[in-house]
């Protein structure tokens, strides 16, 4: 294998696909930590030039982890539509980029090609796209899914209501839910990260959220983001579950460190289809984020963008209602500052959409990264322009249990207003019937959590 | 968690600590948060003065504001024309989340926006703080290091180095520590020294007497500077405890840095991952799991691990 170019008179040669892929990435502290970054900006440019000339079949033949040892690779490779792949396998990565950007090429054509791509190809094309490329291409792709309501339609923006509490107090969580609902937040899911992963506590929160949903006839789904094994136990014991959640990783070894496997996820998916209360047919919810594989030393020497693309390849198997990257959640060792977080957010959303999954983003940062809330607001606006399916709604963006800052209830309302977007259609109707929304505008009642007290539908 | 058993254990531990004079009965009731890490809750006096003297000709202005981070100001409901102002207060009292904040159109009110920005300003300080030598001395803990040699900036960017003990640390542990105890307790700064300072003195005695009551032998406790959760494997390889409890500072939240976790593992060793570990998180007074309760729960969990000869999701799935 020869991978080489001359740039400004200097020769740059890359020993293999793995190294080439690492050096072609935009700057990320995590790739530097893994020893994969380009040494100079010129070397990065050279790597991109070589990568742009690589035919897609080479990427199929060089997965990040070998087929024999890694079940995530097997899931991705086995799901490739061979006839579509054979149509496009001779395309170069550069040609794929131009196909995606071609203004004659629309959503259906892109989603058709998507079935012939592996995650390594999706990662490769992402590396040679600029930020606005990523926004433009993603904005063409609509992925629409249904559970109790519909997510992803053109002209809509959904939101997860994230009412976390440091000790999982049902009263405290209920208070945050009322506040969020009063801003029109919660159409993608009412989803709680539990501080306590025990069955007793998790099932209590499922019951409580389901009761709110029923009492107020809210067309949405609930979820408690405990470990999937805990949720499976809840399902089997008859708890009302809307979506089944799990954090996933881009390699088998990474998933092992999360205590999961493809077999376990398959089981969870079967249980979800059997026991989740909504009408479906999409019941799964996954979270991902660049750096999680490296953090578990499970990256097989590959860059974090490629591992992230593989998350989406794995997620696709389960026809998820929603997937989101929690970009910036882990910390500065993987994404150091505003620029890196922004880049990763745009990349992840684009890669998810190109994979054909319903993609959202937890636009967030921790207090040990070099960034701030203004920057988060910027990224949320960029991603809304890119057609992101959903964001998080956290009281004033401050999650006091997970210790990080995300997007707020106000942000959801503002993004809808600035970009003239609506909530999920079923949810919008509900808001109107509750007097929170009138003619597409929040009413005087909006923002007052007490409107839900002592009121039943 | 079986809460009755935990309550029993807590009560037993507390009674014992009281008779031994290790804690005062004050302490169990009063879970006041350290004022240091919680800006501005020193006084309850809401006197706020805001005077503008505008004459016709020369204007003088005097703005002299009270600290907006005081609880009285923080807890103020800002929703305009709430349907039920009393209930609004009640809702707000159930959570540390920033609710009842109202809105200026689709954006937050000026007051809550600026409070958020003020809290953000102080949040990062916790990262660069070190656990005070005084505290470590009082608790009788000696200090060892990880492979981090260049301070906090390196710590933030190199989690891999924070997961390994330095060579020197390894030999110190070899020579100073009791081997094969039932329970080994270690303390690490992690991402927040303030969390250790806020909780260590409260949780540590509970763990000690919890071990005694449960008839479990306890190893030689020590402090690890600049460590990550993964350092548990190295410790396990040298000391070989049945259960290792690592008390470690969680990453700081907005305007709050006192939250600590207890990560635990049965026979930790090279090759273990988070799937082999368990965690009790959000340990802090006033809103979190209070450290006394967390200590008692940790001992219960340790007993379970010993009984089941294992820990982590791997155990759950088996
Ligand atoms: C950051 C974080 C993560 C990151 C960790 C990666 C990293 N390099 O930091 C990611 C996103 C990968 C993650 C994943 C999960 N997490 Co988490 N995580 C946190 C968070 C927000 C901060 C942790 C922290 O400050 N650590 C301190 C620093 C110094 O540690 P560190 O060495 O840098 O990082 C290690 C720990 O963070 C640890 N870790 C992180 N989460 C978990 C969860 C468990 C059960 C264990 C044993 C270890 C562990 O992994 C890191 C690498 O070793 C806490 C919330 C909190 N308030 O603590 C939740 C928290 C600890 N996680 C939790 C859960 C449930 C999970 C998941 C099981 C979610 C899921 N359903 O898949 C997964 C899988 C965890 C696993 N077994 O590997 C719960 C634990 C509840 C409980 N009592 O068991 C918490 C309390 C909050 C929550 N509900 O999300 N998490």
mmCIF file of N, CA and C in Angstrom, chain A residues 33 165-167 169 171-172 175-176 179 183 195-198 227 229-230 256-257 259 264 295 329-330 332-334 336 365-373 377 395-396 398 400-405 410-411 413-414 442-443 446-451 453, chain B residues 1 79-84 87-88 91 94-103 106-108 112-113 116-117 120 123-124 127-128 153 156-160 163 191 228 250-254 256 273-275 281-282 284 287-289 297 313-314 316-317:
data_model
loop_
_atom_site.group_PDB
_atom_site.id
_atom_site.type_symbol
_atom_site.label_atom_id
_atom_site.label_comp_id
_atom_site.label_asym_id
_atom_site.label_seq_id
_atom_site.Cartn_x
_atom_site.Cartn_y
_atom_site.Cartn_z
ATOM 1 N N UNK A 33 -3.730 12.751 22.486
ATOM 2 C CA UNK A 33 -3.525 11.817 23.602
ATOM 3 C C UNK A 33 -3.220 10.417 23.074
ATOM 4 N N UNK A 165 -31.863 15.051 39.182
ATOM 5 C CA UNK A 165 -31.818 15.498 40.581
ATOM 6 C C UNK A 165 -30.713 14.722 41.301
ATOM 7 N N UNK A 166 -29.933 15.394 42.169
ATOM 8 C CA UNK A 166 -28.772 14.725 42.780
ATOM 9 C C UNK A 166 -29.107 13.469 43.594
ATOM 10 N N UNK A 167 -30.321 13.362 44.121
ATOM 11 C CA UNK A 167 -30.651 12.132 44.852
ATOM 12 C C UNK A 167 -31.872 11.429 44.262
ATOM 13 N N UNK A 169 -34.809 12.475 43.842
ATOM 14 C CA UNK A 169 -36.060 12.739 44.546
ATOM 15 C C UNK A 169 -37.215 12.875 43.554
ATOM 16 N N UNK A 171 -40.138 14.103 43.913
ATOM 17 C CA UNK A 171 -40.775 15.427 43.973
ATOM 18 C C UNK A 171 -39.937 16.457 43.209
ATOM 19 N N UNK A 172 -38.625 16.408 43.436
ATOM 20 C CA UNK A 172 -37.735 17.359 42.779
ATOM 21 C C UNK A 172 -37.748 17.181 41.269
ATOM 22 N N UNK A 175 -40.946 18.520 39.804
ATOM 23 C CA UNK A 175 -40.953 19.984 39.720
ATOM 24 C C UNK A 175 -40.238 20.448 38.444
ATOM 25 N N UNK A 176 -39.091 19.837 38.153
ATOM 26 C CA UNK A 176 -38.368 20.220 36.933
ATOM 27 C C UNK A 176 -39.152 19.819 35.685
ATOM 28 N N UNK A 179 -41.771 22.440 35.062
ATOM 29 C CA UNK A 179 -41.160 23.653 34.513
ATOM 30 C C UNK A 179 -40.852 23.461 33.017
ATOM 31 N N UNK A 183 -42.521 25.110 29.076
ATOM 32 C CA UNK A 183 -41.800 25.788 27.991
ATOM 33 C C UNK A 183 -41.955 25.023 26.661
ATOM 34 N N UNK A 195 -29.234 8.982 39.635
ATOM 35 C CA UNK A 195 -28.034 8.955 40.471
ATOM 36 C C UNK A 195 -27.872 7.563 41.072
ATOM 37 N N UNK A 196 -28.990 6.899 41.243
ATOM 38 C CA UNK A 196 -28.996 5.576 41.871
ATOM 39 C C UNK A 196 -29.503 4.583 40.823
ATOM 40 N N UNK A 197 -28.685 3.592 40.509
ATOM 41 C CA UNK A 197 -29.005 2.682 39.409
ATOM 42 C C UNK A 197 -29.825 1.473 39.872
ATOM 43 N N UNK A 198 -30.300 1.478 41.128
ATOM 44 C CA UNK A 198 -30.978 0.279 41.621
ATOM 45 C C UNK A 198 -32.365 0.133 41.010
ATOM 46 N N UNK A 227 -28.399 1.769 33.636
ATOM 47 C CA UNK A 227 -27.775 0.742 32.816
ATOM 48 C C UNK A 227 -28.871 -0.123 32.201
ATOM 49 N N UNK A 229 -29.341 -3.149 31.735
ATOM 50 C CA UNK A 229 -29.770 -4.345 32.467
ATOM 51 C C UNK A 229 -30.834 -4.006 33.504
ATOM 52 N N UNK A 230 -30.697 -2.830 34.122
ATOM 53 C CA UNK A 230 -31.706 -2.399 35.102
ATOM 54 C C UNK A 230 -33.037 -2.134 34.399
ATOM 55 N N UNK A 256 -17.671 -3.731 26.291
ATOM 56 C CA UNK A 256 -17.461 -4.589 27.460
ATOM 57 C C UNK A 256 -17.220 -3.749 28.700
ATOM 58 N N UNK A 257 -16.464 -2.654 28.552
ATOM 59 C CA UNK A 257 -16.209 -1.814 29.725
ATOM 60 C C UNK A 257 -17.482 -1.098 30.173
ATOM 61 N N UNK A 259 -20.189 -2.764 30.165
ATOM 62 C CA UNK A 259 -21.018 -3.876 30.620
ATOM 63 C C UNK A 259 -22.105 -4.272 29.636
ATOM 64 N N UNK A 264 -26.559 -8.612 24.276
ATOM 65 C CA UNK A 264 -27.378 -7.998 25.325
ATOM 66 C C UNK A 264 -28.302 -6.927 24.732
ATOM 67 N N UNK A 295 -11.118 6.393 26.202
ATOM 68 C CA UNK A 295 -11.155 6.458 27.660
ATOM 69 C C UNK A 295 -11.137 5.058 28.272
ATOM 70 N N UNK A 329 -19.043 16.190 26.770
ATOM 71 C CA UNK A 329 -19.457 15.731 28.097
ATOM 72 C C UNK A 329 -18.296 15.212 28.937
ATOM 73 N N UNK A 330 -17.385 14.511 28.293
ATOM 74 C CA UNK A 330 -16.373 13.828 29.114
ATOM 75 C C UNK A 330 -15.321 14.792 29.610
ATOM 76 N N UNK A 332 -11.889 17.874 28.693
ATOM 77 C CA UNK A 332 -10.899 18.466 27.802
ATOM 78 C C UNK A 332 -9.843 17.481 27.301
ATOM 79 N N UNK A 333 -9.762 16.304 27.919
ATOM 80 C CA UNK A 333 -8.760 15.353 27.430
ATOM 81 C C UNK A 333 -9.120 14.825 26.039
ATOM 82 N N UNK A 334 -10.396 14.964 25.643
ATOM 83 C CA UNK A 334 -10.812 14.505 24.304
ATOM 84 C C UNK A 334 -11.188 15.668 23.383
ATOM 85 N N UNK A 336 -10.801 19.761 23.668
ATOM 86 C CA UNK A 336 -10.147 20.675 24.588
ATOM 87 C C UNK A 336 -10.877 21.995 24.773
ATOM 88 N N UNK A 365 -20.820 21.162 27.792
ATOM 89 C CA UNK A 365 -19.417 21.281 28.173
ATOM 90 C C UNK A 365 -19.296 21.088 29.673
ATOM 91 N N UNK A 366 -18.088 20.720 30.097
ATOM 92 C CA UNK A 366 -17.837 20.580 31.519
ATOM 93 C C UNK A 366 -17.052 21.801 31.984
ATOM 94 N N UNK A 367 -16.999 21.962 33.282
ATOM 95 C CA UNK A 367 -16.312 23.141 33.799
ATOM 96 C C UNK A 367 -14.803 23.031 33.732
ATOM 97 N N UNK A 368 -14.286 21.892 33.284
ATOM 98 C CA UNK A 368 -12.835 21.830 33.123
ATOM 99 C C UNK A 368 -12.399 21.978 31.662
ATOM 100 N N UNK A 369 -13.326 22.272 30.745
ATOM 101 C CA UNK A 369 -12.944 22.519 29.352
ATOM 102 C C UNK A 369 -12.822 24.020 29.113
ATOM 103 N N UNK A 370 -12.086 24.396 28.057
ATOM 104 C CA UNK A 370 -11.887 25.820 27.778
ATOM 105 C C UNK A 370 -12.989 26.328 26.850
ATOM 106 N N UNK A 371 -14.127 26.594 27.432
ATOM 107 C CA UNK A 371 -15.250 27.068 26.650
ATOM 108 C C UNK A 371 -16.277 27.665 27.609
ATOM 109 N N UNK A 372 -17.418 28.091 27.098
ATOM 110 C CA UNK A 372 -18.419 28.670 27.990
ATOM 111 C C UNK A 372 -19.824 28.568 27.380
ATOM 112 N N UNK A 373 -20.796 29.143 28.078
ATOM 113 C CA UNK A 373 -22.183 28.997 27.658
ATOM 114 C C UNK A 373 -22.464 29.724 26.339
ATOM 115 N N UNK A 377 -24.330 28.125 23.068
ATOM 116 C CA UNK A 377 -25.463 28.713 22.350
ATOM 117 C C UNK A 377 -25.146 28.795 20.856
ATOM 118 N N UNK A 395 -32.984 22.662 33.175
ATOM 119 C CA UNK A 395 -33.294 23.942 33.818
ATOM 120 C C UNK A 395 -32.093 24.896 33.789
ATOM 121 N N UNK A 396 -32.228 26.007 33.126
ATOM 122 C CA UNK A 396 -31.165 27.000 32.987
ATOM 123 C C UNK A 396 -29.843 26.364 32.518
ATOM 124 N N UNK A 398 -28.191 24.038 33.548
ATOM 125 C CA UNK A 398 -27.289 23.599 34.618
ATOM 126 C C UNK A 398 -27.764 22.261 35.165
ATOM 127 N N UNK A 400 -27.381 19.739 37.794
ATOM 128 C CA UNK A 400 -26.691 19.691 39.080
ATOM 129 C C UNK A 400 -26.345 18.260 39.480
ATOM 130 N N UNK A 401 -26.857 17.263 38.762
ATOM 131 C CA UNK A 401 -26.491 15.894 39.096
ATOM 132 C C UNK A 401 -25.289 15.439 38.278
ATOM 133 N N UNK A 402 -25.300 15.726 36.988
ATOM 134 C CA UNK A 402 -24.194 15.284 36.126
ATOM 135 C C UNK A 402 -23.036 16.278 36.118
ATOM 136 N N UNK A 403 -23.228 17.433 36.737
ATOM 137 C CA UNK A 403 -22.166 18.428 36.817
ATOM 138 C C UNK A 403 -21.628 18.826 35.442
ATOM 139 N N UNK A 404 -22.489 19.352 34.639
ATOM 140 C CA UNK A 404 -22.065 19.919 33.360
ATOM 141 C C UNK A 404 -23.157 20.875 32.906
ATOM 142 N N UNK A 405 -22.878 21.670 31.873
ATOM 143 C CA UNK A 405 -23.893 22.574 31.358
ATOM 144 C C UNK A 405 -24.301 22.162 29.945
ATOM 145 N N UNK A 410 -35.194 27.567 27.921
ATOM 146 C CA UNK A 410 -35.277 28.812 27.151
ATOM 147 C C UNK A 410 -34.635 28.651 25.774
ATOM 148 N N UNK A 411 -33.509 27.931 25.753
ATOM 149 C CA UNK A 411 -32.807 27.748 24.472
ATOM 150 C C UNK A 411 -33.707 27.033 23.464
ATOM 151 N N UNK A 413 -36.980 26.991 23.344
ATOM 152 C CA UNK A 413 -38.016 27.927 22.902
ATOM 153 C C UNK A 413 -37.420 28.955 21.942
ATOM 154 N N UNK A 414 -36.224 29.432 22.244
ATOM 155 C CA UNK A 414 -35.604 30.466 21.407
ATOM 156 C C UNK A 414 -35.212 29.904 20.040
ATOM 157 N N UNK A 442 -45.566 31.166 22.400
ATOM 158 C CA UNK A 442 -45.792 30.834 23.800
ATOM 159 C C UNK A 442 -46.779 31.842 24.394
ATOM 160 N N UNK A 443 -47.657 31.369 25.250
ATOM 161 C CA UNK A 443 -48.639 32.257 25.886
ATOM 162 C C UNK A 443 -48.124 32.725 27.250
ATOM 163 N N UNK A 446 -46.947 30.042 29.678
ATOM 164 C CA UNK A 446 -45.677 29.349 29.460
ATOM 165 C C UNK A 446 -44.641 29.848 30.459
ATOM 166 N N UNK A 447 -43.899 28.913 31.025
ATOM 167 C CA UNK A 447 -42.882 29.282 31.998
ATOM 168 C C UNK A 447 -43.373 29.197 33.432
ATOM 169 N N UNK A 448 -44.636 28.861 33.601
ATOM 170 C CA UNK A 448 -45.183 28.728 34.964
ATOM 171 C C UNK A 448 -45.471 27.257 35.270
ATOM 172 N N UNK A 449 -44.606 26.614 36.063
ATOM 173 C CA UNK A 449 -44.784 25.179 36.314
ATOM 174 C C UNK A 449 -46.062 24.865 37.096
ATOM 175 N N UNK A 450 -46.636 25.866 37.763
ATOM 176 C CA UNK A 450 -47.789 25.551 38.627
ATOM 177 C C UNK A 450 -49.059 25.272 37.823
ATOM 178 N N UNK A 451 -49.023 25.538 36.514
ATOM 179 C CA UNK A 451 -50.234 25.254 35.729
ATOM 180 C C UNK A 451 -50.543 23.762 35.676
ATOM 181 N N UNK A 453 -50.378 21.813 38.340
ATOM 182 C CA UNK A 453 -50.762 21.331 39.663
ATOM 183 C C UNK A 453 -52.275 21.203 39.743
ATOM 184 N N UNK B 1 -31.180 -0.804 46.937
ATOM 185 C CA UNK B 1 -30.658 -0.616 48.288
ATOM 186 C C UNK B 1 -31.787 -0.850 49.284
ATOM 187 N N UNK B 79 -41.102 33.947 38.233
ATOM 188 C CA UNK B 79 -42.175 33.784 37.240
ATOM 189 C C UNK B 79 -43.187 34.927 37.395
ATOM 190 N N UNK B 80 -43.463 35.617 36.298
ATOM 191 C CA UNK B 80 -44.458 36.695 36.351
ATOM 192 C C UNK B 80 -45.861 36.105 36.419
ATOM 193 N N UNK B 81 -46.688 36.651 37.259
ATOM 194 C CA UNK B 81 -48.100 36.244 37.338
ATOM 195 C C UNK B 81 -48.291 34.739 37.430
ATOM 196 N N UNK B 82 -47.544 34.093 38.312
ATOM 197 C CA UNK B 82 -47.745 32.662 38.475
ATOM 198 C C UNK B 82 -49.167 32.405 38.943
ATOM 199 N N UNK B 83 -49.720 31.302 38.451
ATOM 200 C CA UNK B 83 -51.076 30.926 38.817
ATOM 201 C C UNK B 83 -51.169 30.653 40.307
ATOM 202 N N UNK B 84 -50.079 30.159 40.882
ATOM 203 C CA UNK B 84 -50.099 29.766 42.289
ATOM 204 C C UNK B 84 -48.717 30.026 42.914
ATOM 205 N N UNK B 87 -47.415 27.616 45.628
ATOM 206 C CA UNK B 87 -47.019 26.309 45.106
ATOM 207 C C UNK B 87 -45.703 26.409 44.339
ATOM 208 N N UNK B 88 -45.496 27.534 43.719
ATOM 209 C CA UNK B 88 -44.252 27.726 42.983
ATOM 210 C C UNK B 88 -43.058 27.628 43.939
ATOM 211 N N UNK B 91 -42.526 24.048 44.891
ATOM 212 C CA UNK B 91 -41.854 23.285 43.831
ATOM 213 C C UNK B 91 -40.357 23.577 43.843
ATOM 214 N N UNK B 94 -37.955 21.778 46.271
ATOM 215 C CA UNK B 94 -37.705 20.335 46.188
ATOM 216 C C UNK B 94 -36.436 19.978 45.436
ATOM 217 N N UNK B 95 -35.775 20.965 44.857
ATOM 218 C CA UNK B 95 -34.655 20.617 43.982
ATOM 219 C C UNK B 95 -33.584 21.701 43.953
ATOM 220 N N UNK B 96 -32.360 21.284 43.643
ATOM 221 C CA UNK B 96 -31.284 22.250 43.454
ATOM 222 C C UNK B 96 -31.292 22.781 42.015
ATOM 223 N N UNK B 97 -32.147 22.217 41.164
ATOM 224 C CA UNK B 97 -32.216 22.683 39.771
ATOM 225 C C UNK B 97 -32.757 24.114 39.736
ATOM 226 N N UNK B 98 -32.354 24.863 38.720
ATOM 227 C CA UNK B 98 -32.732 26.274 38.619
ATOM 228 C C UNK B 98 -34.111 26.404 37.968
ATOM 229 N N UNK B 99 -35.152 26.177 38.762
ATOM 230 C CA UNK B 99 -36.498 26.320 38.218
ATOM 231 C C UNK B 99 -37.197 27.514 38.860
ATOM 232 N N UNK B 100 -38.352 27.840 38.304
ATOM 233 C CA UNK B 100 -39.087 29.009 38.795
ATOM 234 C C UNK B 100 -38.416 30.301 38.378
ATOM 235 N N UNK B 101 -37.681 30.236 37.275
ATOM 236 C CA UNK B 101 -36.868 31.386 36.883
ATOM 237 C C UNK B 101 -37.584 32.369 35.958
ATOM 238 N N UNK B 102 -38.733 31.942 35.427
ATOM 239 C CA UNK B 102 -39.461 32.852 34.541
ATOM 240 C C UNK B 102 -38.724 33.117 33.247
ATOM 241 N N UNK B 103 -39.218 34.098 32.499
ATOM 242 C CA UNK B 103 -38.601 34.322 31.194
ATOM 243 C C UNK B 103 -38.744 35.767 30.742
ATOM 244 N N UNK B 106 -38.412 34.570 25.085
ATOM 245 C CA UNK B 106 -37.959 33.178 25.126
ATOM 246 C C UNK B 106 -36.575 33.057 25.777
ATOM 247 N N UNK B 107 -36.109 34.116 26.387
ATOM 248 C CA UNK B 107 -34.785 34.072 27.025
ATOM 249 C C UNK B 107 -34.940 34.237 28.546
ATOM 250 N N UNK B 108 -33.891 33.872 29.277
ATOM 251 C CA UNK B 108 -33.951 34.019 30.734
ATOM 252 C C UNK B 108 -34.009 35.488 31.151
ATOM 253 N N UNK B 112 -31.314 35.971 36.365
ATOM 254 C CA UNK B 112 -30.853 34.583 36.358
ATOM 255 C C UNK B 112 -29.712 34.376 35.364
ATOM 256 N N UNK B 113 -29.711 35.113 34.282
ATOM 257 C CA UNK B 113 -28.605 35.006 33.325
ATOM 258 C C UNK B 113 -27.288 35.425 33.988
ATOM 259 N N UNK B 116 -26.082 32.951 36.623
ATOM 260 C CA UNK B 116 -25.457 31.812 35.935
ATOM 261 C C UNK B 116 -24.011 32.153 35.578
ATOM 262 N N UNK B 117 -23.820 33.320 34.997
ATOM 263 C CA UNK B 117 -22.466 33.690 34.572
ATOM 264 C C UNK B 117 -21.535 33.886 35.770
ATOM 265 N N UNK B 120 -20.547 30.452 36.967
ATOM 266 C CA UNK B 120 -19.570 29.872 36.040
ATOM 267 C C UNK B 120 -18.174 30.397 36.347
ATOM 268 N N UNK B 123 -16.588 28.470 39.103
ATOM 269 C CA UNK B 123 -16.575 27.000 39.012
ATOM 270 C C UNK B 123 -15.205 26.422 38.734
ATOM 271 N N UNK B 124 -14.430 27.122 37.930
ATOM 272 C CA UNK B 124 -13.182 26.514 37.502
ATOM 273 C C UNK B 124 -12.101 26.496 38.572
ATOM 274 N N UNK B 127 -10.795 23.162 40.268
ATOM 275 C CA UNK B 127 -9.915 22.241 39.553
ATOM 276 C C UNK B 127 -8.461 22.400 39.951
ATOM 277 N N UNK B 128 -8.096 23.647 40.241
ATOM 278 C CA UNK B 128 -6.679 23.922 40.460
ATOM 279 C C UNK B 128 -6.301 23.952 41.933
ATOM 280 N N UNK B 153 -2.608 20.866 34.833
ATOM 281 C CA UNK B 153 -2.860 20.954 33.395
ATOM 282 C C UNK B 153 -2.553 19.616 32.741
ATOM 283 N N UNK B 156 -5.312 17.132 33.587
ATOM 284 C CA UNK B 156 -6.540 17.265 32.799
ATOM 285 C C UNK B 156 -6.410 16.642 31.416
ATOM 286 N N UNK B 157 -5.196 16.714 30.854
ATOM 287 C CA UNK B 157 -5.035 16.227 29.480
ATOM 288 C C UNK B 157 -4.553 14.780 29.391
ATOM 289 N N UNK B 158 -4.062 14.233 30.480
ATOM 290 C CA UNK B 158 -3.493 12.884 30.413
ATOM 291 C C UNK B 158 -4.135 11.936 31.430
ATOM 292 N N UNK B 159 -5.407 11.569 31.209
ATOM 293 C CA UNK B 159 -6.052 10.642 32.138
ATOM 294 C C UNK B 159 -5.305 9.314 32.244
ATOM 295 N N UNK B 160 -4.609 8.940 31.179
ATOM 296 C CA UNK B 160 -3.864 7.674 31.221
ATOM 297 C C UNK B 160 -2.813 7.693 32.332
ATOM 298 N N UNK B 163 -4.072 7.234 35.878
ATOM 299 C CA UNK B 163 -4.564 5.905 36.238
ATOM 300 C C UNK B 163 -3.456 4.975 36.716
ATOM 301 N N UNK B 191 -11.171 15.294 40.325
ATOM 302 C CA UNK B 191 -11.383 16.584 39.681
ATOM 303 C C UNK B 191 -11.798 17.670 40.660
ATOM 304 N N UNK B 228 -7.070 9.239 38.892
ATOM 305 C CA UNK B 228 -8.303 8.882 38.197
ATOM 306 C C UNK B 228 -8.830 7.583 38.802
ATOM 307 N N UNK B 250 -15.630 14.459 42.341
ATOM 308 C CA UNK B 250 -16.263 14.484 41.018
ATOM 309 C C UNK B 250 -15.932 15.802 40.342
ATOM 310 N N UNK B 251 -16.125 15.841 39.036
ATOM 311 C CA UNK B 251 -15.892 17.091 38.349
ATOM 312 C C UNK B 251 -16.832 18.167 38.901
ATOM 313 N N UNK B 252 -16.353 19.397 38.998
ATOM 314 C CA UNK B 252 -17.160 20.455 39.595
ATOM 315 C C UNK B 252 -18.340 20.850 38.716
ATOM 316 N N UNK B 253 -19.470 21.081 39.359
ATOM 317 C CA UNK B 253 -20.642 21.570 38.647
ATOM 318 C C UNK B 253 -20.669 23.083 38.667
ATOM 319 N N UNK B 254 -21.767 23.629 38.210
ATOM 320 C CA UNK B 254 -21.858 25.085 38.101
ATOM 321 C C UNK B 254 -21.964 25.714 39.494
ATOM 322 N N UNK B 256 -20.566 24.876 42.117
ATOM 323 C CA UNK B 256 -20.569 23.904 43.201
ATOM 324 C C UNK B 256 -19.500 22.854 42.957
ATOM 325 N N UNK B 273 -12.143 -3.070 34.333
ATOM 326 C CA UNK B 273 -12.681 -1.844 33.744
ATOM 327 C C UNK B 273 -13.847 -1.362 34.600
ATOM 328 N N UNK B 274 -14.518 -0.313 34.134
ATOM 329 C CA UNK B 274 -15.641 0.211 34.904
ATOM 330 C C UNK B 274 -16.769 -0.809 35.053
ATOM 331 N N UNK B 275 -16.789 -1.805 34.184
ATOM 332 C CA UNK B 275 -17.824 -2.832 34.300
ATOM 333 C C UNK B 275 -17.622 -3.689 35.548
ATOM 334 N N UNK B 281 -22.569 8.020 44.100
ATOM 335 C CA UNK B 281 -22.171 9.337 43.616
ATOM 336 C C UNK B 281 -22.932 10.454 44.302
ATOM 337 N N UNK B 282 -22.611 11.674 43.943
ATOM 338 C CA UNK B 282 -23.316 12.847 44.472
ATOM 339 C C UNK B 282 -23.361 12.860 45.997
ATOM 340 N N UNK B 284 -22.784 14.716 49.071
ATOM 341 C CA UNK B 284 -22.566 16.034 49.681
ATOM 342 C C UNK B 284 -23.764 16.402 50.532
ATOM 343 N N UNK B 287 -28.781 18.478 49.888
ATOM 344 C CA UNK B 287 -29.255 18.251 48.526
ATOM 345 C C UNK B 287 -28.723 16.990 47.886
ATOM 346 N N UNK B 288 -27.553 16.521 48.316
ATOM 347 C CA UNK B 288 -27.017 15.274 47.779
ATOM 348 C C UNK B 288 -27.244 14.135 48.766
ATOM 349 N N UNK B 289 -26.543 13.011 48.550
ATOM 350 C CA UNK B 289 -26.573 11.941 49.538
ATOM 351 C C UNK B 289 -25.614 12.349 50.642
ATOM 352 N N UNK B 297 -23.885 3.119 53.534
ATOM 353 C CA UNK B 297 -24.262 2.385 52.319
ATOM 354 C C UNK B 297 -23.050 1.684 51.705
ATOM 355 N N UNK B 313 -21.424 -4.330 36.880
ATOM 356 C CA UNK B 313 -22.529 -4.864 36.068
ATOM 357 C C UNK B 313 -22.315 -6.322 35.735
ATOM 358 N N UNK B 314 -21.053 -6.720 35.627
ATOM 359 C CA UNK B 314 -20.765 -8.121 35.331
ATOM 360 C C UNK B 314 -21.474 -9.022 36.331
ATOM 361 N N UNK B 316 -24.187 -8.209 38.090
ATOM 362 C CA UNK B 316 -25.635 -8.099 37.890
ATOM 363 C C UNK B 316 -26.101 -9.054 36.805
ATOM 364 N N UNK B 317 -25.254 -9.185 35.755
ATOM 365 C CA UNK B 317 -25.676 -9.961 34.609
ATOM 366 C C UNK B 317 -25.538 -11.463 34.867
#
